[in-house]
Coordinates of C-alpha atoms in Angstrom, one line a residue:
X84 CA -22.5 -0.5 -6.1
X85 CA -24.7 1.5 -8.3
X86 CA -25.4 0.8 -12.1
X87 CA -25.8 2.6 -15.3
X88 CA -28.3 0.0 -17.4
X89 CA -31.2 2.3 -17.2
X90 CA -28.7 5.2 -18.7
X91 CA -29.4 6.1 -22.3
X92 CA -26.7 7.1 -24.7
X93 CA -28.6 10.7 -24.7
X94 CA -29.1 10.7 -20.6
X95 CA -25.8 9.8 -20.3
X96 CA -24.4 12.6 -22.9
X97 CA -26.7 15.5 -20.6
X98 CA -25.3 14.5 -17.2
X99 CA -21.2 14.5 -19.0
X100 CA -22.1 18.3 -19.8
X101 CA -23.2 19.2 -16.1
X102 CA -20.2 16.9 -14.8
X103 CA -17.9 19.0 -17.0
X104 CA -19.5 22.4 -15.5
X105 CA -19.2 21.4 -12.1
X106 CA -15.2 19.8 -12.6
X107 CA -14.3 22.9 -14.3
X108 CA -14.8 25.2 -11.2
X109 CA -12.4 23.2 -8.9
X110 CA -10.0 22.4 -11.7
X111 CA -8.8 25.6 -13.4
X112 CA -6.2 25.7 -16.6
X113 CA -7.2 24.1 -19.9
X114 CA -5.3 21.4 -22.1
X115 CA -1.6 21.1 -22.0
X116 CA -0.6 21.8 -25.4
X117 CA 2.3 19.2 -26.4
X118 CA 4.6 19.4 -29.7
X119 CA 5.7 15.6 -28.9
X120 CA 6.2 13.2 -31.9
X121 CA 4.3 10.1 -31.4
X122 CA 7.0 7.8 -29.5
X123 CA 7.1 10.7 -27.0
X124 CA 3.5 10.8 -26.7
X125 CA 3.7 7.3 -26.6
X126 CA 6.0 7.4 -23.6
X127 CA 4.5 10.5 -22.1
X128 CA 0.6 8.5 -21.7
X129 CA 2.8 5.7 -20.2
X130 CA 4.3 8.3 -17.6
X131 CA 0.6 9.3 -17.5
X132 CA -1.6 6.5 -16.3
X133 CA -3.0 6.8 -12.7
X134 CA -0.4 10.1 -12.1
X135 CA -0.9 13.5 -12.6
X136 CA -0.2 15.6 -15.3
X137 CA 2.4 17.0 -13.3
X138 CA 4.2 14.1 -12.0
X139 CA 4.2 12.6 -15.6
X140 CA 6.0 15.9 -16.8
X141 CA 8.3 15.9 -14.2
X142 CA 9.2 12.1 -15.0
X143 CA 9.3 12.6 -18.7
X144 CA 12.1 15.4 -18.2
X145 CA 13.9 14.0 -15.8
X146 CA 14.0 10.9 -18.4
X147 CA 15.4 13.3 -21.2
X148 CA 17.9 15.0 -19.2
X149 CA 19.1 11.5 -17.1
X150 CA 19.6 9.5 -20.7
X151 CA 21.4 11.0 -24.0
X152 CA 18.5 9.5 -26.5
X153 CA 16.1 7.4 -26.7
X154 CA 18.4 4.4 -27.7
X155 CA 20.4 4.8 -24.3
X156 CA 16.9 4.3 -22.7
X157 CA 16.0 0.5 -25.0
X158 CA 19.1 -0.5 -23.8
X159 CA 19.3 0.4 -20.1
X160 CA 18.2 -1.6 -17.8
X161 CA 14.7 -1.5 -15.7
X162 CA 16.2 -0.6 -12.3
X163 CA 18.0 2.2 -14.0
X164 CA 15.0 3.8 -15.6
X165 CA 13.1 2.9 -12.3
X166 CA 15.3 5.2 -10.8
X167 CA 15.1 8.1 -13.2
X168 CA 10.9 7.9 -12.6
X169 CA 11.6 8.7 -9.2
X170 CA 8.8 8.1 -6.8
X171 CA 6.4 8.1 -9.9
X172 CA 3.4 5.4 -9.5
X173 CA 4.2 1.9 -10.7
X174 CA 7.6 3.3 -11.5
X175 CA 8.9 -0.4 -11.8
X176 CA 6.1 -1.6 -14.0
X177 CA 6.2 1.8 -16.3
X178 CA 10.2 0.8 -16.6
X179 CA 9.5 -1.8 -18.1
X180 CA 7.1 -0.8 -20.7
X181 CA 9.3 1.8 -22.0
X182 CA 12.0 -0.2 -22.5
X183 CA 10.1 -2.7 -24.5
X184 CA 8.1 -0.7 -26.4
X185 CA 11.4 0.9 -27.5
X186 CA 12.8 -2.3 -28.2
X187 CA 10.3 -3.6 -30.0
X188 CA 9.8 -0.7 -32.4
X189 CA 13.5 -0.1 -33.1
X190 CA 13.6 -4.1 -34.1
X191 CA 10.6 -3.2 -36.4
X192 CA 11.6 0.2 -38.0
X193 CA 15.7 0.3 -36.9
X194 CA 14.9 3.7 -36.2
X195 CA 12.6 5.7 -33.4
X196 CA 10.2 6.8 -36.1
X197 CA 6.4 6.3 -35.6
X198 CA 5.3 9.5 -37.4
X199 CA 3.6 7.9 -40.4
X200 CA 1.1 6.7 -37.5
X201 CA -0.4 10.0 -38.6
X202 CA -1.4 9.5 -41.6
X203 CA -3.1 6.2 -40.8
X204 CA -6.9 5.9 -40.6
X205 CA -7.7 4.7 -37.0
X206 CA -8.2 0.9 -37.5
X207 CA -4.7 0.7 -39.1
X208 CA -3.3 2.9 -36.1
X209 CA -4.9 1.0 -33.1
X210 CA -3.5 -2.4 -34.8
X211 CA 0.2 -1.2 -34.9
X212 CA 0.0 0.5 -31.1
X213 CA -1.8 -2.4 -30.4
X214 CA 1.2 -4.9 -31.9
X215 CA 3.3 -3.0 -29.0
X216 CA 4.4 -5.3 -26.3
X217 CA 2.9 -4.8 -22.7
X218 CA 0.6 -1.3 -23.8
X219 CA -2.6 -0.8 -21.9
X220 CA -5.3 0.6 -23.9
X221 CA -5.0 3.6 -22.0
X222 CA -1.5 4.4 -23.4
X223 CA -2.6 3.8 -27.2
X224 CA -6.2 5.3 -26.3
X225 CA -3.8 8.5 -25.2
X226 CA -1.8 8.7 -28.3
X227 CA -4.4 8.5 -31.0
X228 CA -6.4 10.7 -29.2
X229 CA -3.1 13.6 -28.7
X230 CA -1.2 12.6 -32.2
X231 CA -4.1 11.5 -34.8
X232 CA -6.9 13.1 -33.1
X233 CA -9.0 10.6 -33.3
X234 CA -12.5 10.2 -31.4
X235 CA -11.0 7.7 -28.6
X236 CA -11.7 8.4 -24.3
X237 CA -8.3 7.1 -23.0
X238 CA -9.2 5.7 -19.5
X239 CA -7.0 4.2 -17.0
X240 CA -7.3 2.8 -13.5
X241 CA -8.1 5.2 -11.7
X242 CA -10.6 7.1 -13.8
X243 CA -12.5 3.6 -14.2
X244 CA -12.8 3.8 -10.0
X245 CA -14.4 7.7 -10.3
X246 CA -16.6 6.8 -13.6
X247 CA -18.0 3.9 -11.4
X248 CA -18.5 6.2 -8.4
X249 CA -20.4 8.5 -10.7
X250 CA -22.7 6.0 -12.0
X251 CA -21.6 6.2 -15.3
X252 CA -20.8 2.9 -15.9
X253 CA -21.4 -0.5 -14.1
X254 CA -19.5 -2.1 -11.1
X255 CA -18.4 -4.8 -13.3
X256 CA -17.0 -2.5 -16.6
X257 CA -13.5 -3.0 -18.0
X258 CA -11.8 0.2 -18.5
X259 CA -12.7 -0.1 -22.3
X260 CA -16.1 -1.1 -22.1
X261 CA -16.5 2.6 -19.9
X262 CA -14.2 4.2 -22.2
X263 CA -17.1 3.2 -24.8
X264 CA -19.6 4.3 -23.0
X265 CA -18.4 8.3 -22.9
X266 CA -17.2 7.9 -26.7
X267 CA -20.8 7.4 -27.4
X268 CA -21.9 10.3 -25.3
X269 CA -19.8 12.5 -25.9
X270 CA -18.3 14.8 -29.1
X271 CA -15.0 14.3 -30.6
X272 CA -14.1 17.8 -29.8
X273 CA -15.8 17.4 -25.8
X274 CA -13.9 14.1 -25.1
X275 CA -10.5 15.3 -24.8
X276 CA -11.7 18.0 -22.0
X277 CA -13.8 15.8 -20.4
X278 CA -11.0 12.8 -20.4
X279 CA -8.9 16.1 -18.8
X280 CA -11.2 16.9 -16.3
X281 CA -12.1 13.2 -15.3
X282 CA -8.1 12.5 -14.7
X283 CA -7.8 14.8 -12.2
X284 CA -10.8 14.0 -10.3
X285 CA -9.9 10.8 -10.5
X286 CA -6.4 11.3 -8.7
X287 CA -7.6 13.8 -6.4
X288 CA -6.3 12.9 -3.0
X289 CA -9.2 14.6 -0.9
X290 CA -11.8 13.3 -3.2
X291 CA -10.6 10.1 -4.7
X292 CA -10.7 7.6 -1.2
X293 CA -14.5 7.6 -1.9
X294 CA -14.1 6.2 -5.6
X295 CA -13.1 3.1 -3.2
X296 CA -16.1 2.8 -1.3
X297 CA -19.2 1.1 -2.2
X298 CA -22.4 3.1 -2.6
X299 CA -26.2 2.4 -2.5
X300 CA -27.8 0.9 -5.9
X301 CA -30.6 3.2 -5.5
X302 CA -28.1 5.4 -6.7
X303 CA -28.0 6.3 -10.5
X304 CA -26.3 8.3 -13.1
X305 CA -28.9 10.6 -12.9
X306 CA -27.5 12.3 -9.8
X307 CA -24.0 12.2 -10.5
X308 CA -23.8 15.9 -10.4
X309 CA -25.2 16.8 -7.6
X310 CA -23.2 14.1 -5.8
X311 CA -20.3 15.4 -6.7
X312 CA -21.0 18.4 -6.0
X313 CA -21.4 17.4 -2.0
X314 CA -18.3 15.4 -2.6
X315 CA -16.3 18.9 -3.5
X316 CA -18.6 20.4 0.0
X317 CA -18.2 17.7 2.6
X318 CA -15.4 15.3 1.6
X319 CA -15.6 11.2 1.1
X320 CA -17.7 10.0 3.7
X321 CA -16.0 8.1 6.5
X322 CA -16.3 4.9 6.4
X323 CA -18.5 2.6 9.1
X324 CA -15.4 0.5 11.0
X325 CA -16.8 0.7 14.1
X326 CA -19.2 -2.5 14.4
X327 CA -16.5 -4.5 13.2
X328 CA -13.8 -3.9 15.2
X329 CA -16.0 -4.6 18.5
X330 CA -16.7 -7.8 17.3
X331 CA -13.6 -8.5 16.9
X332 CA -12.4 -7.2 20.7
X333 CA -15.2 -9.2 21.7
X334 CA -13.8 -12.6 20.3
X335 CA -10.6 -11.6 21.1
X336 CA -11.5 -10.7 24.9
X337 CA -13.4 -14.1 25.3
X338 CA -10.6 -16.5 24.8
X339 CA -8.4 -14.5 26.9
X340 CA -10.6 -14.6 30.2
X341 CA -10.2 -19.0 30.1
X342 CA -6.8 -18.3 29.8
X343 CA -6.2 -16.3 32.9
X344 CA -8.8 -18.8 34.5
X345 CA -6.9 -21.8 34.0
X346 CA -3.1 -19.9 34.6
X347 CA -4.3 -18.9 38.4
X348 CA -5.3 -22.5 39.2
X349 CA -2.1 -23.5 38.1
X350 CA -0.3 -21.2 40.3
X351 CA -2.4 -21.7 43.2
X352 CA -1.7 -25.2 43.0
X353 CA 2.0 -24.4 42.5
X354 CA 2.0 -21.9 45.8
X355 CA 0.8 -24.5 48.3
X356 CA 3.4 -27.4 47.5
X357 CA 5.9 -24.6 47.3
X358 CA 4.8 -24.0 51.2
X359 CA 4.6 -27.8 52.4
X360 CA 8.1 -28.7 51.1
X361 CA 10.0 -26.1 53.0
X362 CA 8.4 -27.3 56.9
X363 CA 10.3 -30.4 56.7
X364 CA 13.9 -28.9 55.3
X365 CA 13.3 -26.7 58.3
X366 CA 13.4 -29.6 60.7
X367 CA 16.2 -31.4 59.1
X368 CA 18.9 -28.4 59.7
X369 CA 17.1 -28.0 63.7
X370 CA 18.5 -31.7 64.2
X371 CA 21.6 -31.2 62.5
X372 CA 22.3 -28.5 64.4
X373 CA 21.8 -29.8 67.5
X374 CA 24.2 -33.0 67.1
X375 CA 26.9 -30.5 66.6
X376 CA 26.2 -29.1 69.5
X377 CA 26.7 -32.6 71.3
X378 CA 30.0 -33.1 69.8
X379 CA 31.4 -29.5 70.7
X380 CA 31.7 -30.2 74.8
X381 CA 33.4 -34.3 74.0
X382 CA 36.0 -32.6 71.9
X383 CA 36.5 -30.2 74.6
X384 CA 37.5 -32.2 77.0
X385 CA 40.6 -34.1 76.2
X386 CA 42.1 -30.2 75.9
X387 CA 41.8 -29.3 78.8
X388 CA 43.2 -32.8 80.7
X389 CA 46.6 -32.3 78.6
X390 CA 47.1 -28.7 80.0
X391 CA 46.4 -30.0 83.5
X392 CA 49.2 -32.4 83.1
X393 CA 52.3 -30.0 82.4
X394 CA 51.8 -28.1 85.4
X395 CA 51.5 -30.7 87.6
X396 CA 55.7 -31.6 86.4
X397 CA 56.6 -28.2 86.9
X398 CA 55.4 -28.0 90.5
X399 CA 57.7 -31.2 91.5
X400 CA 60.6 -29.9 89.6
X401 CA 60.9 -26.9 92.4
X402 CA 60.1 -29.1 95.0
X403 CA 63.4 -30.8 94.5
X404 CA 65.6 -27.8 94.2
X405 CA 64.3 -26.3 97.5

């Protein structure tokens, strides 16, 4: 995998701005301006994280429309909201999240108000997102970023997997170490486009299966943009799975040969006692069946001596009346 060590804050900052030109001609539209309060933003970036911008809209109103309030939602259960998500990535794990973030700040406020988050300076407001239960740093990234404005690069997932690909950051950065790493190169009033931009790339479904595969450490940040601009030409490369796969036939093939080796011998062995056993069942009915044939003509015999004998009476019987 490549790395970004020899990238300076200043190198780094020039190749974001040619990144940015190149995502915008395949991504068209600019921010989606949101009137949320800051538990709906809150709930929103959870929708959000390694999904679209459209699938997370389309989950966060089917949320709003499915349940009355937000207090029917802390107190449903997980395989309920799962259901409202729909087919919405990590649905399950997303469930769960909302539910406890709403439980734990209605516990802590008795009421679903987060608005004076606003007004905090960004320390103070990372510490109380931060005291949520089960929030990713993407989520809270998202909402002081959206609600407080604040100079944060929300990065999830997915968006680690294309920042990597890119060479922006190393094969071993956490999402928050890369999220860093573009705070420092970018402006406070860039990052939010950029962030923009780098979601959708990051969830693109032609582009994204090569965020997965490994690339040459020759490779540097450096010529990012011109890589991606043969990624947008040509498509992900496909992967090399040939060579293994005939290795594997080939181990597989070997072991099957002995076995067909050793099953003929068996049934060779098995067809010639098969043949010897039958010869002397043959000769055992032959004999049989010629003592019956030795004890048809004696039974015969006596028959034919007791007809003989009746007509023999009946010929002395007219003798006598003549």
């Amino acid at each position: 995998m490549a790395a970004s060590k020899s990238l300076k804050s200043s190198d780094r900052q020039s190749i974001i701005k040619k990144l940015t030109t190149e995502l915008k001609k395949r991504y068209k539209g600019g921010l989606p301006k949101t009137n949320l309060s800051v538990i709906e933003t809150l709930i929103y970036a959870t929708l959000l994280e390694d999904s679209t911008h459209e699938d997370a809209e389309a989950a966060f109103q089917r949320l709003f429309d499915h349940f009355f309030d937000l207090n029917e939602i802390r107190v449903s259960s997980v395989d309920e909201i799962k259901q409202v998500l729909g087919d919405l990535r990590d649905a399950d794990w997303k469930a769960f999240r909302l539910r406890e973030a709403l439980q734990d700040i209605f516990e802590k406020h008795f009421a679903f108000d987060m608005e004076g988050l606003k007004r905090k300076t960004l320390d103070a407001a990372q510490k109380e997102l931060g005291a949520i239960p089960h929030q990713t740093d993407f989520a809270q990234s998202y909402t002081l970023q959206t609600c407080c404005t604040s100079h944060v690069v929300p990065v999830d997932e997915s968006m680690l997997l294309a920042l990597r690909w890119l060479a922006l950051t190393d094969a071993e950065s956490t999402g928050q170490q890369a999220a860093d790493e573009v705070k420092s190169a970018t402006k406070k009033s860039d990052a939010p486009q950029f962030c923009y931009l780098l979601k959708y790339l990051s969830i693109d479904e032609k582009l994204s299966p090569a965020f997965v595969q490994d690339i040459e450490d020759t490779v540097t940040g450096h010529d990012a943009s011109k890589r991606l601009a043969g990624l947008i030409k040509n498509g992900p490369p496909k992967p090399p799975k040939a060579k293994p796969a005939k290795k594997a036939a080939e181990t597989k093939a070997a072991p099957a040969k002995k076995g067909t080796t050793k099953k003929s011998s068996k049934t060779s062995v098995k067809k010639t006692v098969v043949k010897k056993k039958p010869a002397p069942k043959s000769t055992t009915k032959k004999a049989a069946a010629k003592k019956t044939t030795t004890k048809k003509p004696a039974a015969s015999t006596p028959r034919k001596v007791t007809k003989k004998k009746p007509v023999a009476k009946k010929a002395t019987r007219k003798s006598a009346k003549k």
